[in-house]
Coordinates of C-alpha atoms and ligand atoms in Angstrom, one line a residue:
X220 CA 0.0 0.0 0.0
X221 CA 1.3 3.2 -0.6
X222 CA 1.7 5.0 2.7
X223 CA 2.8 8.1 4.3
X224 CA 4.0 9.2 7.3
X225 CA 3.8 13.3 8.7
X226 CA 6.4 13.6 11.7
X227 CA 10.0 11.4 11.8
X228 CA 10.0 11.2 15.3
X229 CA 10.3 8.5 17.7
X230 CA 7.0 7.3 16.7
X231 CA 6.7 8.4 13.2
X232 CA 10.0 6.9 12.2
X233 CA 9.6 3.9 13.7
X234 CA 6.1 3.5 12.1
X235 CA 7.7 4.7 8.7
X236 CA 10.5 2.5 8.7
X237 CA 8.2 -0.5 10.3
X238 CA 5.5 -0.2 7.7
X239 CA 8.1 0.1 5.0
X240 CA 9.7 -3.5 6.4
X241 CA 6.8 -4.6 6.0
X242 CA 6.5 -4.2 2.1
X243 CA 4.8 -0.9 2.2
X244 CA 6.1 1.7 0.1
X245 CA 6.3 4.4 2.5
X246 CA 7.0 8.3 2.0
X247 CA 7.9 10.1 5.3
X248 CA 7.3 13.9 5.7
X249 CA 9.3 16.2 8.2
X250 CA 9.7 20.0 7.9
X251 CA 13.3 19.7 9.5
X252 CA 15.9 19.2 7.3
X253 CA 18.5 18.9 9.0
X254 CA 16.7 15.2 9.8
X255 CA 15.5 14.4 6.4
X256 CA 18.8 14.6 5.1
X257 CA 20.1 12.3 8.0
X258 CA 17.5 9.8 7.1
X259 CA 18.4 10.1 3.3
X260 CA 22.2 9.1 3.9
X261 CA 20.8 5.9 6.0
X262 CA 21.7 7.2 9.5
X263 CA 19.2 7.5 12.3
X264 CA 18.5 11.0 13.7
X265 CA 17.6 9.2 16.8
X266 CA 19.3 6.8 19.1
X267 CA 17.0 3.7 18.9
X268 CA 18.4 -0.1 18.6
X269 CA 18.3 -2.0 15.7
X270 CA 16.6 1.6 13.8
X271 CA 19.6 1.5 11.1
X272 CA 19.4 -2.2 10.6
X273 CA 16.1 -1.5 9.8
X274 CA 16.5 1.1 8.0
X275 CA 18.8 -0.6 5.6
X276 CA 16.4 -3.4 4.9
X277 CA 13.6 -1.4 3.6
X278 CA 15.3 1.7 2.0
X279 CA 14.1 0.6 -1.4
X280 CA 10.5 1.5 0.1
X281 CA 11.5 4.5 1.9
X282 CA 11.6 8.1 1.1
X283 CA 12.2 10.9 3.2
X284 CA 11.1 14.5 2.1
X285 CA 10.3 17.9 3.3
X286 CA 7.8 17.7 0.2
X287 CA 4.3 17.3 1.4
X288 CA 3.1 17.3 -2.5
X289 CA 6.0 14.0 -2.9
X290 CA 4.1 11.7 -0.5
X291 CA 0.4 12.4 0.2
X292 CA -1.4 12.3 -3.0
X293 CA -2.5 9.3 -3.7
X294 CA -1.5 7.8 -0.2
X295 CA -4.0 5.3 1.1
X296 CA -2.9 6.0 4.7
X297 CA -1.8 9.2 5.7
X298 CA -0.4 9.0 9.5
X299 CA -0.1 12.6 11.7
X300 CA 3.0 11.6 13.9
X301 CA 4.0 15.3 14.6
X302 CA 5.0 16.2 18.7
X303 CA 2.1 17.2 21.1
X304 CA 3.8 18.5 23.8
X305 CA 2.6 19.9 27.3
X306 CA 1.1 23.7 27.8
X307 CA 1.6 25.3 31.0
X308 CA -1.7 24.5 31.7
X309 CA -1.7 20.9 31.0
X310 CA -4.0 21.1 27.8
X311 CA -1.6 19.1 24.8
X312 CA 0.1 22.2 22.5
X313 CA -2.2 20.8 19.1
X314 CA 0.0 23.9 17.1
X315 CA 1.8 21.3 15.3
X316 CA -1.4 18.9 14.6
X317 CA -3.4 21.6 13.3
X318 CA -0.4 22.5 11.0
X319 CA 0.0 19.0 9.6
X320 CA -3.1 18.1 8.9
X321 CA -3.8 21.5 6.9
X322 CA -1.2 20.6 5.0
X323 CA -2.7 16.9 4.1
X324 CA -6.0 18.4 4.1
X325 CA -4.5 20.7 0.7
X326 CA -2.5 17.8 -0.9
X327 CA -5.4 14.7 -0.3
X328 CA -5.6 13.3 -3.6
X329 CA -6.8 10.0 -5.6
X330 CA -9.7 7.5 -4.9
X331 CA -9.8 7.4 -0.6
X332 CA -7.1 8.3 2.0
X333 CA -7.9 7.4 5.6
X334 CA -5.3 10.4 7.7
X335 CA -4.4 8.5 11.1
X336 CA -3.8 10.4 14.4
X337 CA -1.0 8.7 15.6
X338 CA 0.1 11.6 17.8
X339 CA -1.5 11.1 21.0
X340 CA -4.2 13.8 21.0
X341 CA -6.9 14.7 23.6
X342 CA -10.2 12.7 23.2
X343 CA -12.3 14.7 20.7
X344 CA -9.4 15.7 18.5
X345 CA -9.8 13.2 15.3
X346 CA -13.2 15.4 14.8
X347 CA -11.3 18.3 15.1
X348 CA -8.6 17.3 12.4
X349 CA -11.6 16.1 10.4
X350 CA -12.8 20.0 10.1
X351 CA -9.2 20.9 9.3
X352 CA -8.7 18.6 6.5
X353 CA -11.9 19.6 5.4
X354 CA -11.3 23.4 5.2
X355 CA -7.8 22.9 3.6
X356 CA -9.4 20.3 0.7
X357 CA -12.2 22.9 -0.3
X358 CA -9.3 26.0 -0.1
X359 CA -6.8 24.1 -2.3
X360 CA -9.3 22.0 -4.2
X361 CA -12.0 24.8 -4.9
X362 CA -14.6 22.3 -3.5
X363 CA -16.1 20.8 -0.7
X364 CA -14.5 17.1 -0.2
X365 CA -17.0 14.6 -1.1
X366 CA -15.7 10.7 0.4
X367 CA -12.3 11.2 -0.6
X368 CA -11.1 11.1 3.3
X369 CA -12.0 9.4 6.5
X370 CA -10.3 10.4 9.9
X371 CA -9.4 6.9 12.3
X372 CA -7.3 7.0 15.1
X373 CA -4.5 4.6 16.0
X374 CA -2.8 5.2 18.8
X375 CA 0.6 4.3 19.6
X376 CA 1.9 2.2 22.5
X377 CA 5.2 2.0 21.9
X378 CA 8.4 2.0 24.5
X379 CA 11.1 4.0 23.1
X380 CA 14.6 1.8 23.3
X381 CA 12.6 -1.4 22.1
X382 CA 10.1 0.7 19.6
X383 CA 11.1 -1.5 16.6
X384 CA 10.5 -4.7 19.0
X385 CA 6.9 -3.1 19.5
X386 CA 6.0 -1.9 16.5
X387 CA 6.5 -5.8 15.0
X388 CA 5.8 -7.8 17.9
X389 CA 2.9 -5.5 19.7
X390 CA 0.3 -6.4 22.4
X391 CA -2.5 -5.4 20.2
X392 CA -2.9 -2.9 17.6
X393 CA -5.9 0.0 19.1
X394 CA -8.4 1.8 15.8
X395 CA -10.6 3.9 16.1
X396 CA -12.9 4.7 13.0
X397 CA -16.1 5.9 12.3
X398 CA -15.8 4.7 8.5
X399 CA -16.3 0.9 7.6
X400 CA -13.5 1.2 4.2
X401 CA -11.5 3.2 6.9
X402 CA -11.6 -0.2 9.2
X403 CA -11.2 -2.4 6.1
X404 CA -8.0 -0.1 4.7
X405 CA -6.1 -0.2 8.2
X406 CA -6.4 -3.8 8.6
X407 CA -5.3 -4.1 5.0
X408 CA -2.6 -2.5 6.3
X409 CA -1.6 -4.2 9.4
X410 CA -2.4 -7.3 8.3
X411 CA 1.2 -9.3 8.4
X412 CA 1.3 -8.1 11.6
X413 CA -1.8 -9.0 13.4
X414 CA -1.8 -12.3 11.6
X415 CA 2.0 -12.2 12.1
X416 CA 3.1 -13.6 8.4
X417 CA 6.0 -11.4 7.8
X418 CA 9.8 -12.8 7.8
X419 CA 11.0 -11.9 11.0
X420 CA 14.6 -9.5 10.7
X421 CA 17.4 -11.4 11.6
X422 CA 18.3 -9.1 14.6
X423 CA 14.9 -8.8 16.1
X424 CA 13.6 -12.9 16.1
X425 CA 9.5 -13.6 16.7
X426 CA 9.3 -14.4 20.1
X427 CA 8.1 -18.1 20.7
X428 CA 4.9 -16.1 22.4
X429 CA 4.1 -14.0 20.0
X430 CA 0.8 -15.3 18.2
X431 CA -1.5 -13.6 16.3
X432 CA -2.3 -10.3 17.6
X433 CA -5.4 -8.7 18.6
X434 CA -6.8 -5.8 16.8
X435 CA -9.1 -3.4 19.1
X436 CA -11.6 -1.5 16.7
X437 CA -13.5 1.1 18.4
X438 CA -15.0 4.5 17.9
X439 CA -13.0 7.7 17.6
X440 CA -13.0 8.8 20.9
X441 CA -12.7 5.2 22.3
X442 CA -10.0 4.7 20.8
X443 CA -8.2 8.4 22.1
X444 CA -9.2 7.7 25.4
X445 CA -7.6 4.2 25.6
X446 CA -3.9 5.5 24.9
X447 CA -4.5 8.4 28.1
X448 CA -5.6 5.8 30.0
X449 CA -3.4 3.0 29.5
X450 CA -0.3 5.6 30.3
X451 CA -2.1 7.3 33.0
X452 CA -2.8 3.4 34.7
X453 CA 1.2 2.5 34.5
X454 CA 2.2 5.9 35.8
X455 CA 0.0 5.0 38.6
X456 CA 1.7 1.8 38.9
X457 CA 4.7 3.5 39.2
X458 CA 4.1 6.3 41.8
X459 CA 2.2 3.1 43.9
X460 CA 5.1 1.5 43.8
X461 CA 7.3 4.0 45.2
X462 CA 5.0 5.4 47.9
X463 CA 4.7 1.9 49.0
X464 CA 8.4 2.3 49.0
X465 CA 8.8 5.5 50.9
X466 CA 6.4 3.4 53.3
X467 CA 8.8 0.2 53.2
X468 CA 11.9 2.2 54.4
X469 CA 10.5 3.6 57.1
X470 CA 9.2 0.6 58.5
X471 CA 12.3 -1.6 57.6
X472 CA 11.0 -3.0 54.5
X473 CA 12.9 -4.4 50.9
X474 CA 10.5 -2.7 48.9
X475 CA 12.0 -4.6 46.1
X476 CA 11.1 -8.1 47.6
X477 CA 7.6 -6.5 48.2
X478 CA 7.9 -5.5 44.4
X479 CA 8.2 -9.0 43.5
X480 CA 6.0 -10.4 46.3
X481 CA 3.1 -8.8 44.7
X482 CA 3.9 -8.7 41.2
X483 CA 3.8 -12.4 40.8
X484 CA 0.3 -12.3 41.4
X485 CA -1.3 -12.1 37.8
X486 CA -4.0 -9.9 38.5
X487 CA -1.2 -7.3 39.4
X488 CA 1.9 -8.5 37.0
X489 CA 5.4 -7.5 37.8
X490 CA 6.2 -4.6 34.9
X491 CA 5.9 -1.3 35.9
X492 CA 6.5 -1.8 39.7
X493 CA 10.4 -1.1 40.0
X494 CA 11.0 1.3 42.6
X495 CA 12.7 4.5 41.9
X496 CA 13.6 7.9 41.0
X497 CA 10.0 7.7 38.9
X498 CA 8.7 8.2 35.6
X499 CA 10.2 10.4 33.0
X500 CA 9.9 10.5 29.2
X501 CA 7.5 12.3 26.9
X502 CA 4.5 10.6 27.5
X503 CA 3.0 10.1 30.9
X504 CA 3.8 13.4 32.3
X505 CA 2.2 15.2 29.5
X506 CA -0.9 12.5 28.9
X507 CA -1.3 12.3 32.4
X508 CA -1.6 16.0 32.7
X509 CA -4.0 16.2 29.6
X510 CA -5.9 13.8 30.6
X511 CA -6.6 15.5 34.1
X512 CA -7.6 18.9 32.0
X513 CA -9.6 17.2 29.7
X514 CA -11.8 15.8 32.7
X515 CA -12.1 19.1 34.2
X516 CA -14.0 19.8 30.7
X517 CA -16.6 17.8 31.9
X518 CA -16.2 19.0 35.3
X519 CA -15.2 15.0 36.1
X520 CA -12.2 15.1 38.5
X521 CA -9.3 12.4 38.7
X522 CA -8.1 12.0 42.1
X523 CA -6.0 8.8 41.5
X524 CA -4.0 10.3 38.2
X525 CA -3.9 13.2 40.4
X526 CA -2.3 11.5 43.0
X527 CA 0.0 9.5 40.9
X528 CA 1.6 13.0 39.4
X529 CA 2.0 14.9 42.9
X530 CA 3.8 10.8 43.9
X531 CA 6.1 11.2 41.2
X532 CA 7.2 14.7 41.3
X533 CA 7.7 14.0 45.1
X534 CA 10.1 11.1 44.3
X535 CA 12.9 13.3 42.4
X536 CA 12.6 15.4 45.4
X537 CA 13.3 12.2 47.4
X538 CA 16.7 11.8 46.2
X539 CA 17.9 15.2 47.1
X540 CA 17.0 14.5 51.0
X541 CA 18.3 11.4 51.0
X542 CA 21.6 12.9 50.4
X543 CA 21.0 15.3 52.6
X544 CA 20.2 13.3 55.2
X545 CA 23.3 11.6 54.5
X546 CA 25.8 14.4 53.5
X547 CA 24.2 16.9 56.0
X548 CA 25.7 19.8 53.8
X549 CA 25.3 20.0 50.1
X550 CA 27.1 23.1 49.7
X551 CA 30.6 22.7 48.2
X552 CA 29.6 19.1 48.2
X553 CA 30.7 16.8 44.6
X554 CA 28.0 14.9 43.3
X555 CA 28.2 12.5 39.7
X556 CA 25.4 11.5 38.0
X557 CA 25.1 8.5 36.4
X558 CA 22.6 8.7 33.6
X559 CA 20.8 11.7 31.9
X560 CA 18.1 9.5 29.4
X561 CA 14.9 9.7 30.7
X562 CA 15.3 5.4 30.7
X563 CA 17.7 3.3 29.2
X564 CA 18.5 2.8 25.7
X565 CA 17.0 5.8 24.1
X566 CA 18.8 9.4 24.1
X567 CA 15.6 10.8 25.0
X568 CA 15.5 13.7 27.7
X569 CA 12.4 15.2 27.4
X570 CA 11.1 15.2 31.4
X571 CA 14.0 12.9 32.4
X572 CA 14.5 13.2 36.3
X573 CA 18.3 13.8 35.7
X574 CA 17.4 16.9 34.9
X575 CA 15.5 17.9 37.5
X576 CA 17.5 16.5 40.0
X577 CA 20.9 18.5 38.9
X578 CA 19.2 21.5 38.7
X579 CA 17.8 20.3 42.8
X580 CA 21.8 20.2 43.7
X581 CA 22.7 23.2 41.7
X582 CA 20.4 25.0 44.0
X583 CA 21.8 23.7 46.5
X584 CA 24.7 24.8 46.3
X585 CA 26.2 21.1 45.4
X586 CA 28.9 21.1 42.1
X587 CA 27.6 17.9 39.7
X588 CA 29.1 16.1 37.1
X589 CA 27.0 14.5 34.7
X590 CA 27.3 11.4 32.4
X591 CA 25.3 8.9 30.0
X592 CA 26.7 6.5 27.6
X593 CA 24.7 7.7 24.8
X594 CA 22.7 10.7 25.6
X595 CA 25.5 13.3 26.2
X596 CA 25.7 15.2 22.8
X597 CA 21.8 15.3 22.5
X598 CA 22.1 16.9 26.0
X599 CA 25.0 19.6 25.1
X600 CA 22.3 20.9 22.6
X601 CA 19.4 20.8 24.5
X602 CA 21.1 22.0 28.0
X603 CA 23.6 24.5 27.2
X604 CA 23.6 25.8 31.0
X605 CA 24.1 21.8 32.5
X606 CA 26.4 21.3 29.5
X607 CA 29.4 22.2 31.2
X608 CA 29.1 19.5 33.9
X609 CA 29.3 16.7 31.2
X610 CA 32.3 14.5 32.1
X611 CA 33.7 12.7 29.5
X612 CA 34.0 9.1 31.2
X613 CA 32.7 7.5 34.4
X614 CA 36.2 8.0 36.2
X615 CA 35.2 11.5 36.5
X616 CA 31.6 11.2 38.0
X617 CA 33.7 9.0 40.4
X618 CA 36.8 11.3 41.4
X619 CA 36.7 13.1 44.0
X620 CA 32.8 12.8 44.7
X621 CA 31.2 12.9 47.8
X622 CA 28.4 11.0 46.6
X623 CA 27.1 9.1 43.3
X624 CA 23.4 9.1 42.2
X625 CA 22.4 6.2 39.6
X626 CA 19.7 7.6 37.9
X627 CA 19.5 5.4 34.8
X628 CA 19.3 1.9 34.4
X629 CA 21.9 1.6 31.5
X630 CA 23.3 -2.0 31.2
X631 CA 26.6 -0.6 31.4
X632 CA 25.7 1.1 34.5
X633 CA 24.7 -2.3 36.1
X634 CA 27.7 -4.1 34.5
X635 CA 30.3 -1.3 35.9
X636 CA 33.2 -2.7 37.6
X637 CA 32.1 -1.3 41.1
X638 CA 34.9 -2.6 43.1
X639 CA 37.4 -0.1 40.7
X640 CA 35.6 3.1 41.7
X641 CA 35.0 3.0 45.0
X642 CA 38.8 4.3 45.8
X643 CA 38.3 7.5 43.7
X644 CA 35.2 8.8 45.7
X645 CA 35.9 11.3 48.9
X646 CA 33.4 9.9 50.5
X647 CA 31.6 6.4 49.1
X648 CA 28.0 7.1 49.0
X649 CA 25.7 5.6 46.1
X650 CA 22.6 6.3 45.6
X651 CA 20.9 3.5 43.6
X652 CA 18.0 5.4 41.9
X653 CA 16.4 2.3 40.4
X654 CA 17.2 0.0 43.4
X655 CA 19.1 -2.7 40.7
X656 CA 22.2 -2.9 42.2
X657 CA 22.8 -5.9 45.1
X658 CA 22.9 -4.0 48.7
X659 CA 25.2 -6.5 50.0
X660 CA 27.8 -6.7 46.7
X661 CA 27.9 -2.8 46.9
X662 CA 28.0 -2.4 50.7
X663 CA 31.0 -5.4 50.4
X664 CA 32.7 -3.2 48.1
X665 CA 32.9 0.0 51.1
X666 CA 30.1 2.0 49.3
X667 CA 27.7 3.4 51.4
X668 CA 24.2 2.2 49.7
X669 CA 21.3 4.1 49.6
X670 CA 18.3 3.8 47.7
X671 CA 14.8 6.1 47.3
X672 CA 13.3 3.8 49.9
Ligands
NAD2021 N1 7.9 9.0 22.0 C1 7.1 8.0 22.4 O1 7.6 7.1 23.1 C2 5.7 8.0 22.1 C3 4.9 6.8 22.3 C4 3.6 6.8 22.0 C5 3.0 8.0 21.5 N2 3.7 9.1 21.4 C6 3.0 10.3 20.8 O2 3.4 10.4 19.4 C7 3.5 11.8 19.0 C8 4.9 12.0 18.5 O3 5.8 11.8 19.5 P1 7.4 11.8 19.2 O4 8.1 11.4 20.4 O5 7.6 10.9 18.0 O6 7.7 13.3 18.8 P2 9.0 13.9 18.2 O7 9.2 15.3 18.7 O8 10.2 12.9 18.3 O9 8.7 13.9 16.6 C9 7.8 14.8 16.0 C10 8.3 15.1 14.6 O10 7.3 15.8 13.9 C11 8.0 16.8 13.1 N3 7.0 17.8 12.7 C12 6.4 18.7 13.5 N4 5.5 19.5 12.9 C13 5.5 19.0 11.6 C14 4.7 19.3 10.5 N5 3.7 20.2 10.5 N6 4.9 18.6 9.3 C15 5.9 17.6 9.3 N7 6.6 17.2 10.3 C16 6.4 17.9 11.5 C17 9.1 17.3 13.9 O11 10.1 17.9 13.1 C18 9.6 16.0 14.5 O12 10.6 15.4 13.7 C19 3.2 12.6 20.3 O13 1.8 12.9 20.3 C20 3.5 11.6 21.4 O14 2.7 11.9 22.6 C21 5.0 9.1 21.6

């Protein structure tokens, strides 16, 4: 089918490139160029495993353009996949929706497109683009659009560092459509995946579990509501998690054997109850947020999503006492960072909790030094005040420090030859921030372990 895709972002690339694997012919659409003409040479603008391998198989079905007029006409799909970031108020920013899909709505062209909100939009919104389209056809086309175009949404559930994983292999693929040749088109299109019939990439085997996988169709706002609520429930697993935790350390718990304890039970399942610093990333803050405003719209409040906000933004504050409980006095005092991704295996730093934590030090008078395996040049762009503190390796975080805060859960964080960097610190406090370190190993090796419990 010939496809496009508005927006090369973590979810629009990876639904690009996907759908392209796939045997789609696929033409992507971004207004930066600086990123188009990273995708053209083969290289991915992002940091996400197995994207270039990916890449490479399907380039003879990929284009990347700046060109709306080279990929929408005559599209059968058109996906939005532009960034809907947070307002001050909480309401989604819909600027960059509303400027995509006025562009489709001008190029639309041949037999029947179906334009897909993949963005993550607040419930109510496909109508919305629907009017936008609309207005553009009949301003560029000199007529009023008669059947040429349906609206569906399909949200995406993707985690970024295994999006390519997802986006073959998902838990079920969520459409919401109004339009019965809308339906029929979209599952034309996912077909190989729900009925799984494609050739697995070499790098990125089926799983043994993976059967066929469930399609969800729904209504419009159905299906927007699903994706804010499905975030909203595992940030709440999450912040649960750690204010059990909180709980747990005072009363001489192992909040991550409680962790496990109730995990195993299947009506509660294990992901989404580590302990920790908390959530980060570009997705549950903001849909949590929107989905709290959105409520207020109908004058319905949301005292558990509520709750599970104020838990998180608590827990980064957590971190900062904990030293200071420890250290007594921040000022003067040097503290590394290990980790500046929002999670592991994505460069992503959009709400990541390093952030706010360094800038918590800063205040306080403590000097930092900041590292990730991955994330650092992303972060000299994007941070040009924290930039400064970037250390080149994790010697430095460790030299001299009076205490060591592992905020990300990169492998090679995990892996790190403790026993060699406990000598360099002033004083040997660590601060596991995702509790995945062994107490006993790094208390064994003279560091002084704390967690957020
Ligand atoms: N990142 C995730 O893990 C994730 C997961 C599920 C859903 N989502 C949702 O998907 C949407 C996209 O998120 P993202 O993380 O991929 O964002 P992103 O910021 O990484 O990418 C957005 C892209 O859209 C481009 N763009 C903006 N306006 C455009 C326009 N008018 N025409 C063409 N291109 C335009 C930008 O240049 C950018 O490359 C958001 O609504 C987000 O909430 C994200």
């Amino acid at each position: 089918m010939k496809v496009c895709v508005v927006g090369t972002g973590y979810v629009g690339l990876t639904t690009g490139v996907s759908l392209a694997f796939l045997g789609h012919d696929v033409t992507c659409v971004d207004l930066d160029e600086a990123k188009v003409e990273t995708l053209r040479a083969g290289r991915s603008p992002i940091y996400e495993p197995h994207m270039e391998s990916l890449l490479a198989e399907a380039s003879e079905r990929l284009t990347f353009t700046t060109d709306y007029a080279d990929g929408v006409p005559g599209a059968e799909v058109v996906f939005i996949a532009v960034q809907t970031p947070s307002l001050p108020d909480g309401n989604p920013d819909l600027r960059y929706l509303s400027s995509a899909a006025d562009s489709v709505g001008r190029h639309i062209g041949g037999d029947f497109t179906v334009v897909v909100n993949k963005s993550t939009v607040p419930i109510g919104s496909s109508n919305w683009v629907d009017s936008i389209l609309r207005e553009a056809f009949e301003r560029s086309h000199g007529r009023k659009a008669d059947g040429e175009f349906t609206v569906a949404s399909n949200p995406e559930f993707l985690r970024e560092g295994v999006a390519i994983f997802d986006s073959l292999y998902p838990d079920r693929i969520v459409v919401g459509s109004d339009h019965p040749r809308g339906l029929d088109v979209m599952n034309r299109l996912y077909r190989a995946v729900l009925n799984q019939t494609f050739t697995a990439p070499t790098f990125l085997p089926r799983p043994g579990e993976v059967g066929a996988v469930p399609m969800v169709s729904t209504d419009l706002a159905s299906a927007e509501l699903i994706k804010y609520a499905a975030n909203a429930f595992l940030a709440t697993k999450i912040s649960f998690i750690n204010e059990v935790g909180r709980l747990a350390g005072k009363v001489g718990a192992d909040i991550t054997q409680v962790a496990r304890g109730i995990g195993l039970d299947a009506r509660i399942g294990s992901r989404f109850l580590e302990p920790g610093v908390g959530w980060g990333g570009s997705c549950f803050g903001k849909d949590t947020a929107a989905l709290i405003t959105t409520a207020e719209e109908y004058h319905h409040d949301m005292p558990i999503v509520r709750a599970a906000r104020e838990v998180n933004r608590q827990q980064r504050l957590v971190v900062v006492d904990r030293l200071l409980e420890e250290l007594r006095i921040l000022k003067g005092r040097k503290v590394g960072l290990l980790g500046l991704a929002f999670k592991p295996d994505t460069d992503d730093l959009r709400d990541s909790p390093s952030v706010d934590i360094a800038r918590q030090l800063v205040a306080r008078g403590a000097r930092i030094t900041l590292h990730d395996p991955v994330a650092g040049e992303r972060f000299r762009r994007e941070y040009d005040d924290l930039a400064p503190q970037l250390a080149d390796s994790v010697e430095e975080i460790f030299d001299d420090a009076d205490a060591v805060i592992l905020v990300t859960k990169w492998d090679s964080y995990v892996d790190l030859d403790w026993g060699k960097f406990v000598g360099l610190m002033r004083t040997p406090v660590l601060l596991d921030g995702r509790h995945c370190l062994e107490a006993s190993r790094m208390e064994r090796l003279g560091y002084r372990y704390l967690t957020t419990a």
